[in-house]
Each structure stands twice: as C-alpha cells, then as structure tokens.
Short mmCIF file of C-alpha atoms in Angstrom, two decimals:
data_model
loop_
_atom_site.label_atom_id
_atom_site.label_comp_id
_atom_site.label_asym_id
_atom_site.label_seq_id
_atom_site.Cartn_x
_atom_site.Cartn_y
_atom_site.Cartn_z
CA MET A 112 -11.60 10.72 16.14
CA PHE A 113 -9.93 8.90 14.27
CA ASP A 114 -13.47 8.02 12.43
CA LEU A 115 -13.01 5.90 10.16
CA THR A 116 -16.60 6.48 8.52
CA GLY A 117 -16.90 6.15 4.75
CA LYS A 118 -13.47 5.42 3.72
CA SER A 119 -13.37 1.52 2.53
CA ALA A 120 -10.19 -0.54 3.66
CA LEU A 121 -7.83 -3.86 2.06
CA VAL A 122 -6.25 -5.84 5.12
CA THR A 123 -3.53 -8.51 3.66
CA GLY A 124 -3.81 -11.74 6.12
CA ALA A 125 -7.11 -10.59 7.82
CA SER A 126 -7.19 -15.09 9.05
CA GLY A 127 -4.06 -14.53 11.08
CA GLY A 128 -4.45 -12.78 13.87
CA ILE A 129 -3.35 -10.19 13.86
CA GLY A 130 -4.88 -8.59 10.86
CA ALA A 131 -8.46 -9.62 11.54
CA SER A 132 -7.84 -7.80 15.12
CA ILE A 133 -7.05 -4.90 11.91
CA ALA A 134 -9.84 -5.62 10.18
CA ARG A 135 -12.19 -5.71 13.12
CA ALA A 136 -10.62 -2.18 14.48
CA LEU A 137 -11.22 -0.26 11.39
CA HIS A 138 -14.07 -1.84 11.16
CA VAL A 139 -15.12 -0.68 14.60
CA GLN A 140 -14.40 2.79 13.03
CA GLY A 141 -16.82 2.66 10.16
CA ALA A 142 -14.71 1.28 7.75
CA ALA A 143 -16.13 -1.25 4.87
CA VAL A 144 -12.81 -3.90 5.05
CA ALA A 145 -12.08 -6.04 2.04
CA LEU A 146 -10.32 -9.68 4.46
CA SER A 147 -7.85 -11.09 2.40
CA GLY A 148 -5.63 -14.47 2.82
CA THR A 149 -4.94 -17.67 1.45
CA ARG A 150 -7.26 -19.46 4.16
CA VAL A 151 -11.09 -19.16 3.08
CA ALA A 152 -12.84 -19.96 5.84
CA PRO A 153 -11.35 -18.48 8.62
CA LEU A 154 -12.00 -15.03 6.15
CA GLU A 155 -15.60 -16.22 6.13
CA ALA A 156 -15.96 -16.67 9.55
CA LEU A 157 -14.83 -12.52 10.02
CA ALA A 158 -16.85 -11.25 7.83
CA ALA A 159 -19.72 -12.87 9.60
CA GLU A 160 -18.97 -11.26 12.57
CA LEU A 161 -18.59 -8.63 11.40
CA GLY A 162 -21.99 -8.18 9.61
CA GLU A 163 -22.15 -5.36 7.22
CA ARG A 164 -19.72 -3.17 5.06
CA ALA A 165 -17.77 -6.98 5.01
CA PHE A 166 -15.88 -8.18 2.31
CA VAL A 167 -13.65 -11.34 1.25
CA VAL A 168 -11.03 -11.98 -1.34
CA PRO A 169 -8.79 -14.26 -1.08
CA GLY A 170 -6.04 -14.48 -3.20
CA ASN A 171 -2.35 -15.05 -3.04
CA LEU A 172 -0.47 -13.07 -2.98
CA SER A 173 3.25 -15.01 -4.02
CA GLU A 174 2.17 -15.27 -7.88
CA ALA A 175 1.84 -10.93 -9.17
CA ALA A 176 -1.23 -12.14 -11.91
CA ALA A 177 -3.08 -13.17 -8.33
CA THR A 178 -2.02 -10.27 -6.43
CA GLU A 179 -3.27 -7.60 -8.74
CA GLN A 180 -6.25 -9.92 -10.03
CA LEU A 181 -6.98 -9.59 -5.54
CA PHE A 182 -6.84 -5.85 -5.92
CA LYS A 183 -9.16 -5.02 -8.60
CA ASP A 184 -11.05 -8.01 -6.93
CA ALA A 185 -11.30 -5.63 -3.79
CA GLU A 186 -12.09 -2.69 -5.96
CA ALA A 187 -14.98 -4.14 -7.06
CA ALA A 188 -16.55 -4.86 -3.29
CA LEU A 189 -15.30 -1.54 -1.02
CA GLY A 190 -15.45 0.96 -5.07
CA LYS A 191 -12.67 2.74 -3.99
CA ILE A 192 -9.40 1.58 -1.54
CA ASP A 193 -8.10 4.19 1.07
CA ILE A 194 -6.85 2.84 3.02
CA LEU A 195 -4.06 0.20 2.75
CA VAL A 196 -3.16 -2.41 5.09
CA ASN A 197 -0.08 -4.43 4.08
CA ASN A 198 -0.25 -7.48 6.66
CA ALA A 199 0.19 -11.02 5.17
CA GLY A 200 3.18 -12.54 6.39
CA LEU A 201 5.21 -15.78 6.10
CA THR A 202 7.85 -16.77 8.47
CA ARG A 203 10.34 -19.57 6.59
CA ASP A 204 13.25 -19.51 9.45
CA GLN A 205 16.76 -21.28 9.43
CA ILE A 206 19.96 -19.99 9.65
CA ALA A 207 20.98 -18.87 6.92
CA MET A 208 24.21 -21.59 5.99
CA ARG A 209 21.02 -23.35 6.23
CA LEU A 210 18.43 -21.11 5.03
CA LYS A 211 17.48 -23.04 1.34
CA ASP A 212 17.33 -20.17 -2.39
CA GLU A 213 13.13 -21.15 -2.23
CA ASP A 214 13.46 -19.77 1.17
CA TRP A 215 14.59 -17.41 0.89
CA GLN A 216 12.54 -15.35 -2.25
CA SER A 217 9.15 -17.32 -0.42
CA VAL A 218 8.68 -14.82 1.88
CA ILE A 219 10.48 -12.00 0.04
CA ASP A 220 7.76 -12.33 -2.60
CA VAL A 221 4.83 -12.66 -0.09
CA ASN A 222 6.08 -10.46 2.70
CA LEU A 223 7.39 -7.43 0.26
CA THR A 224 7.67 -7.72 -2.86
CA ALA A 225 2.92 -9.00 -3.03
CA ALA A 226 3.18 -5.22 -0.27
CA PHE A 227 5.09 -3.72 -3.42
CA ARG A 228 2.89 -4.57 -6.54
CA LEU A 229 -1.03 -3.55 -3.94
CA SER A 230 0.77 -0.24 -3.13
CA ARG A 231 1.23 0.48 -6.47
CA ALA A 232 -2.48 -0.25 -7.77
CA ALA A 233 -3.58 1.26 -5.16
CA MET A 234 -1.47 5.05 -6.22
CA ARG A 235 -3.75 5.49 -8.52
CA GLY A 236 -7.13 5.99 -7.35
CA MET A 237 -6.07 7.87 -3.76
CA MET A 238 -3.81 10.03 -6.21
CA LYS A 239 -7.02 11.04 -7.54
CA ARG A 240 -8.41 10.84 -4.53
CA ARG A 241 -6.02 13.30 -3.47
CA TRP A 242 -6.32 11.05 0.29
CA GLY A 243 -4.70 7.48 1.15
CA ARG A 244 -3.25 5.71 3.11
CA ILE A 245 -0.87 2.38 2.83
CA ILE A 246 0.37 0.92 6.22
CA ASN A 247 2.47 -1.26 5.55
CA ILE A 248 3.04 -4.09 9.30
CA THR A 249 6.75 -4.65 9.36
CA SER A 250 7.99 -6.21 12.71
CA ILE A 251 9.94 -5.36 15.13
CA VAL A 252 13.48 -7.41 13.50
CA GLY A 253 12.80 -5.93 10.99
CA VAL A 254 15.01 -3.52 12.69
CA THR A 255 17.03 -5.30 15.22
CA GLY A 256 17.80 -8.46 12.98
CA ASN A 257 17.17 -12.12 14.77
CA ALA A 258 19.46 -15.48 14.00
CA GLY A 259 16.97 -17.53 11.82
CA GLN A 260 15.71 -15.04 10.06
CA ALA A 261 17.47 -12.91 7.60
CA ASN A 262 14.89 -13.80 5.08
CA TYR A 263 11.79 -12.16 6.86
CA ALA A 264 14.13 -9.82 8.52
CA ALA A 265 15.06 -8.64 5.10
CA SER A 266 11.61 -8.54 3.35
CA LYS A 267 10.98 -5.96 6.43
CA ALA A 268 13.61 -4.64 6.82
CA GLY A 269 13.16 -3.70 2.95
CA LEU A 270 8.93 -2.60 3.69
CA ILE A 271 10.31 0.38 5.73
CA GLY A 272 12.94 1.45 2.76
CA MET A 273 9.53 1.33 0.74
CA SER A 274 7.20 2.75 3.02
CA LYS A 275 10.10 6.73 2.95
CA SER A 276 10.63 6.05 -0.10
CA LEU A 277 6.97 6.00 -1.59
CA ALA A 278 6.07 8.26 1.24
CA ALA A 279 8.28 9.77 -0.46
CA GLU A 280 6.66 9.91 -3.42
CA LEU A 281 3.69 10.27 -2.65
CA GLY A 282 3.93 13.25 0.23
CA SER A 283 1.94 15.86 -1.86
CA ARG A 284 -1.12 14.47 -3.10
CA SER A 285 -1.83 13.50 0.58
CA ILE A 286 -1.02 9.60 0.53
CA THR A 287 0.85 8.79 3.94
CA VAL A 288 2.76 6.39 4.13
CA ASN A 289 4.26 4.32 7.50
CA CYS A 290 5.13 1.30 9.14
CA VAL A 291 3.85 -0.31 12.62
CA ALA A 292 6.46 -2.79 14.02
CA PRO A 293 5.43 -4.28 16.33
CA GLY A 294 7.36 -6.80 18.67
CA PHE A 295 6.63 -9.73 20.43
CA ILE A 296 2.70 -10.32 19.87
CA ALA A 297 0.63 -13.32 21.07
CA THR A 298 -0.67 -14.99 17.83
CA ALA A 299 -0.71 -18.51 16.50
CA MET A 300 3.49 -16.88 14.62
CA THR A 301 4.50 -16.69 18.75
CA ASP A 302 2.72 -19.94 19.79
CA ALA A 303 5.32 -22.25 17.84
CA LEU A 304 7.73 -21.05 20.46
CA ASN A 305 7.61 -23.44 23.47
CA GLU A 306 6.82 -22.73 27.26
CA GLU A 307 10.58 -22.59 27.51
CA GLN A 308 11.93 -19.90 24.15
CA LYS A 309 8.92 -17.71 26.09
CA GLN A 310 9.49 -17.26 29.11
CA LYS A 311 13.46 -16.58 28.44
CA LEU A 312 12.49 -13.83 26.15
CA LEU A 313 10.00 -12.15 29.26
CA PRO A 314 12.61 -10.20 31.00
CA SER A 315 13.51 -8.22 28.08
CA ILE A 316 10.78 -6.70 27.37
CA PRO A 317 9.62 -4.05 30.08
CA ALA A 318 6.05 -4.14 29.74
CA GLY A 319 6.14 -7.60 31.29
CA ARG A 320 4.92 -9.37 28.99
CA MET A 321 3.74 -10.62 25.45
CA GLY A 322 2.09 -7.96 23.18
CA GLN A 323 -1.92 -8.20 21.71
CA SER A 324 -3.15 -8.36 18.81
CA ASP A 325 -6.00 -5.48 19.32
CA GLU A 326 -3.13 -3.17 20.47
CA ILE A 327 -1.86 -3.48 16.93
CA ALA A 328 -4.34 -2.35 15.38
CA ALA A 329 -5.42 0.16 17.28
CA GLY A 330 -1.93 2.14 15.75
CA VAL A 331 -3.41 0.84 12.57
CA VAL A 332 -6.41 2.82 13.43
CA TYR A 333 -4.16 6.07 14.58
CA LEU A 334 -1.89 5.97 10.76
CA ALA A 335 -5.26 5.69 8.51
CA SER A 336 -6.83 8.20 10.91
CA GLU A 337 -7.21 12.24 9.99
CA GLU A 338 -5.90 12.78 12.92
CA ALA A 339 -2.03 11.05 11.69
CA ALA A 340 -2.03 13.37 8.32
CA TYR A 341 1.39 14.54 9.17
CA VAL A 342 2.75 11.40 9.93
CA THR A 343 4.25 10.16 7.56
CA GLY A 344 7.66 7.92 5.68
CA GLN A 345 7.31 6.27 10.03
CA THR A 346 7.39 3.57 11.80
CA LEU A 347 5.84 2.97 15.04
CA HIS A 348 6.98 0.75 17.75
CA ILE A 349 4.54 -1.42 19.91
CA ASN A 350 6.97 -3.61 21.17
CA GLY A 351 6.61 -3.09 25.52
CA GLY A 352 10.00 -1.37 24.89
CA MET A 353 11.36 -4.85 23.90
CA ALA A 354 13.43 -1.95 21.54
CA MET A 355 13.78 1.99 22.18
CA ILE A 356 14.52 2.94 18.06
CA MET B 116 -9.43 17.64 -34.63
CA SER B 117 -8.40 20.98 -32.80
CA ASP B 118 -11.06 19.47 -31.07
CA ILE B 119 -8.39 17.41 -29.40
CA ALA B 120 -5.65 20.03 -29.09
CA GLU B 121 -7.73 22.81 -26.86
CA ARG B 122 -9.25 19.28 -24.51
CA VAL B 123 -5.30 18.43 -23.62
CA LYS B 124 -4.39 22.01 -22.99
CA LYS B 125 -7.48 22.82 -21.09
CA ILE B 126 -6.52 19.59 -18.60
CA VAL B 127 -2.30 21.10 -18.91
CA VAL B 128 -4.38 24.27 -17.52
CA ASP B 129 -6.47 22.48 -15.27
CA HIS B 130 -3.83 20.34 -13.80
CA LEU B 131 -0.58 22.40 -13.93
CA GLY B 132 -2.35 25.76 -13.58
CA VAL B 133 -0.37 27.76 -15.87
CA GLU B 134 -1.56 29.69 -18.09
CA GLU B 135 -2.54 28.93 -20.99
CA SER B 136 -1.01 31.57 -23.14
CA LYS B 137 2.58 28.73 -22.14
CA VAL B 138 0.53 25.39 -22.43
CA VAL B 139 1.95 25.74 -26.29
CA GLU B 140 1.69 22.31 -28.78
CA ASN B 141 5.61 22.52 -28.31
CA ALA B 142 6.09 22.68 -24.62
CA SER B 143 7.21 20.35 -22.03
CA PHE B 144 5.28 19.04 -19.39
CA ILE B 145 8.73 19.29 -17.18
CA ASP B 146 10.43 21.51 -18.97
CA ASP B 147 8.27 24.46 -19.80
CA LEU B 148 5.53 24.08 -17.41
CA GLY B 149 6.88 23.32 -14.68
CA ALA B 150 5.70 18.79 -13.53
CA ASP B 151 6.84 16.48 -11.77
CA SER B 152 7.80 13.56 -12.67
CA LEU B 153 3.64 12.59 -10.96
CA ASP B 154 2.21 15.68 -12.39
CA THR B 155 3.15 13.83 -16.22
CA VAL B 156 1.29 10.53 -14.57
CA GLU B 157 -1.82 12.60 -13.35
CA LEU B 158 -2.07 13.90 -16.72
CA VAL B 159 -2.13 10.58 -17.99
CA MET B 160 -4.26 9.83 -16.12
CA ALA B 161 -6.87 12.35 -17.12
CA PHE B 162 -6.22 12.05 -20.43
CA GLU B 163 -7.69 8.65 -20.28
CA GLU B 164 -10.00 9.63 -18.80
CA GLU B 165 -10.91 12.91 -21.06
CA PHE B 166 -10.31 10.08 -23.93
CA GLY B 167 -11.51 6.97 -23.16
CA VAL B 168 -8.30 5.94 -24.29
CA GLU B 169 -6.06 3.07 -22.01
CA ILE B 170 -1.76 4.47 -22.00
CA PRO B 171 0.18 1.37 -21.83
CA ASP B 172 3.18 2.51 -18.72
CA ASP B 173 5.79 2.22 -22.55
CA ALA B 174 4.33 4.64 -24.06
CA ALA B 175 3.21 7.35 -21.30
CA GLU B 176 6.25 7.46 -20.87
CA LYS B 177 6.99 8.92 -23.63
CA ILE B 178 4.46 11.39 -23.10
CA LEU B 179 6.71 13.79 -22.38
CA SER B 180 4.88 17.42 -24.18
CA VAL B 181 1.94 18.75 -24.95
CA LYS B 182 2.56 17.41 -28.65
CA ASP B 183 2.58 13.91 -27.83
CA ALA B 184 -0.11 13.94 -26.07
CA ILE B 185 -1.62 15.16 -28.46
CA ASP B 186 -1.01 12.81 -31.66
CA PHE B 187 -0.98 9.97 -29.02
CA ILE B 188 -4.77 10.98 -28.26
CA LYS B 189 -5.40 11.40 -32.25
CA ALA B 190 -3.98 8.28 -33.17
CA ASN B 191 -5.37 6.11 -30.36
CA ALA B 192 -8.22 7.71 -29.66
CA ALA B 193 -11.98 5.98 -30.88
CA ALA B 194 -14.16 9.65 -30.55
#
C-alpha cells in the first residue's frame, strides 16, 4: 500500500523538521523528491542522506518571480510534479494590537500566497496527466485560532479554504487537494516555547505528549497515495486529540 | 489554412467527446458543445501543444468558439 514508485514530489520548507520528515517519507515510498527551502546546507545534507531520486531546489517564496522559478527548477529536475506539498511556513507572533503590517504580510505571502502560486503552476501538468496530489500543511490554529497568531492563523485558515476550492475545481481531473493540520509537534518552531509553556500545553493533549514530525509525514504519504484517490477537500488533523473537529 | 481548421476541430472533437457535425465554426465551446471552464483551459493547452504557440491568459479568455481558436492560431502560429 501507499507505493509512490514513479511519482515525483516537490516539498517546500524541506529544511525544517516537518518538511524533512515529509520528504523522507515520500522518498521511502519510492517517490523522487525536490527539496525546497531558503537554507541550502540542510537541504544538501538531506539530499545526500536520501541518495538517488533527491534534488535540491532552493527558492524564496516571498516573491512571485522567485516562486515561479522555483517551480520551473523543480520541474526541470524531476521531469514532472505529481505531488506538491506546500509545507513552508513562518511565524511572526505578536498580539494583534502590536502586529505590524509587514509581519502580517510576510506571513500571508509565504504561508498562503506562495502555496497558491505553486498550486497554480502545478495544476497544468497534473491536468494533462489526469493525476495529481496537492497537500497543504496547515495548522490546528487555522481552525481553533490562537492568541498572538492572528497572521499565522489567518494564513493557515486561508489554506483550508483555498484547498476546498481547488478540490472542487480539479476533482473531475483526478487531482485531489487536501490539508494536513498538525497540532503540537516537536520542531524548531515549538522549541521556541519554554519548558513552562510546554508543561501547560500537555494537559490539553489527550495523547499526553507532543507529536513527532514523522507522524505528520505519515498523513501526507496517505493523502499522496493512490489509495486516497477518493479523499479531497479534506483536512486531516494530526494532533493527539488536542482538538477534535 | 483549412488544415488548421481541421486540426482545431479534431482537437475539439477528441477532447470534448462531441459529434464532429456539431463542431462548426461558430459553435461556442461552453454554450453549444457542453464544455465547462476547465475544459476551455484544457482546449487552449491542447492548441498550444498542437500548434507550438503560446496563448497568453488574456488571449485565452477570448477564445470562446471554434472560430476564435482558428483565427488566433492562423494569426499566431508559425506553421
């Protein structure tokens, strides 16, 4: 099950914890992967670890031209993009009253607008081949909201609405569009929280622990697979029961 | 030149699965041939491939009928 031999995947944010796990998991299932991110060194290290069928395509998702170039580079490296995983994301946390326009905009640009641009670029080939998987990594806070994350939560909620719309447009061409919504996952992003904050969060998680990035990757593998062909427009929540939606 | 018209019509017949007799020059893809908006995008992609032309989005939006497609390709195709 979940064999991805012969499929090609572009994963953005592959230098981060969750992105790297997603790339590894897709690769283990047989997919060729293009690893994108802003920091080249960790991408090169991951590509070296994976060996064949792995390519590094650095890119800056905050600009339109660079984002389109990144897609072209990935397509040139892989020959085609069957699976697009929009995982790249950043946070600029601040309570709304102190949130600057630029910190609102930069989060929306990378987390939401770049995901749209890459999806639009990927659709063309997917429509021609009558097969495609677009998987957007959103967040529990895109559904629940979170104090101090108006920009981040808006971008993640935006991904869910966008995914449903694309799913409606592309369903007849055997292209599925879904979201995976991680809860509280151990990554560099959550390492920023101090021990006290973490201890406060744990009682709200029925599983009693933080999630691991490979538990997110497993959800992505499922949605990317042939077996998930009838799943579209959905959000798969992987959060240890932290929110039951 | 009639060759272009024949090739355009063949793409439309193949893609939309409609009877050849219905694919007349003034037939509208959406109103007469049952295409949806995604079909029209795919037709434009198929024309681009067949004739080796690039059809920009603003031009593509104006290609609504068989005749529109033939006229655009006649005006823009190299061969």
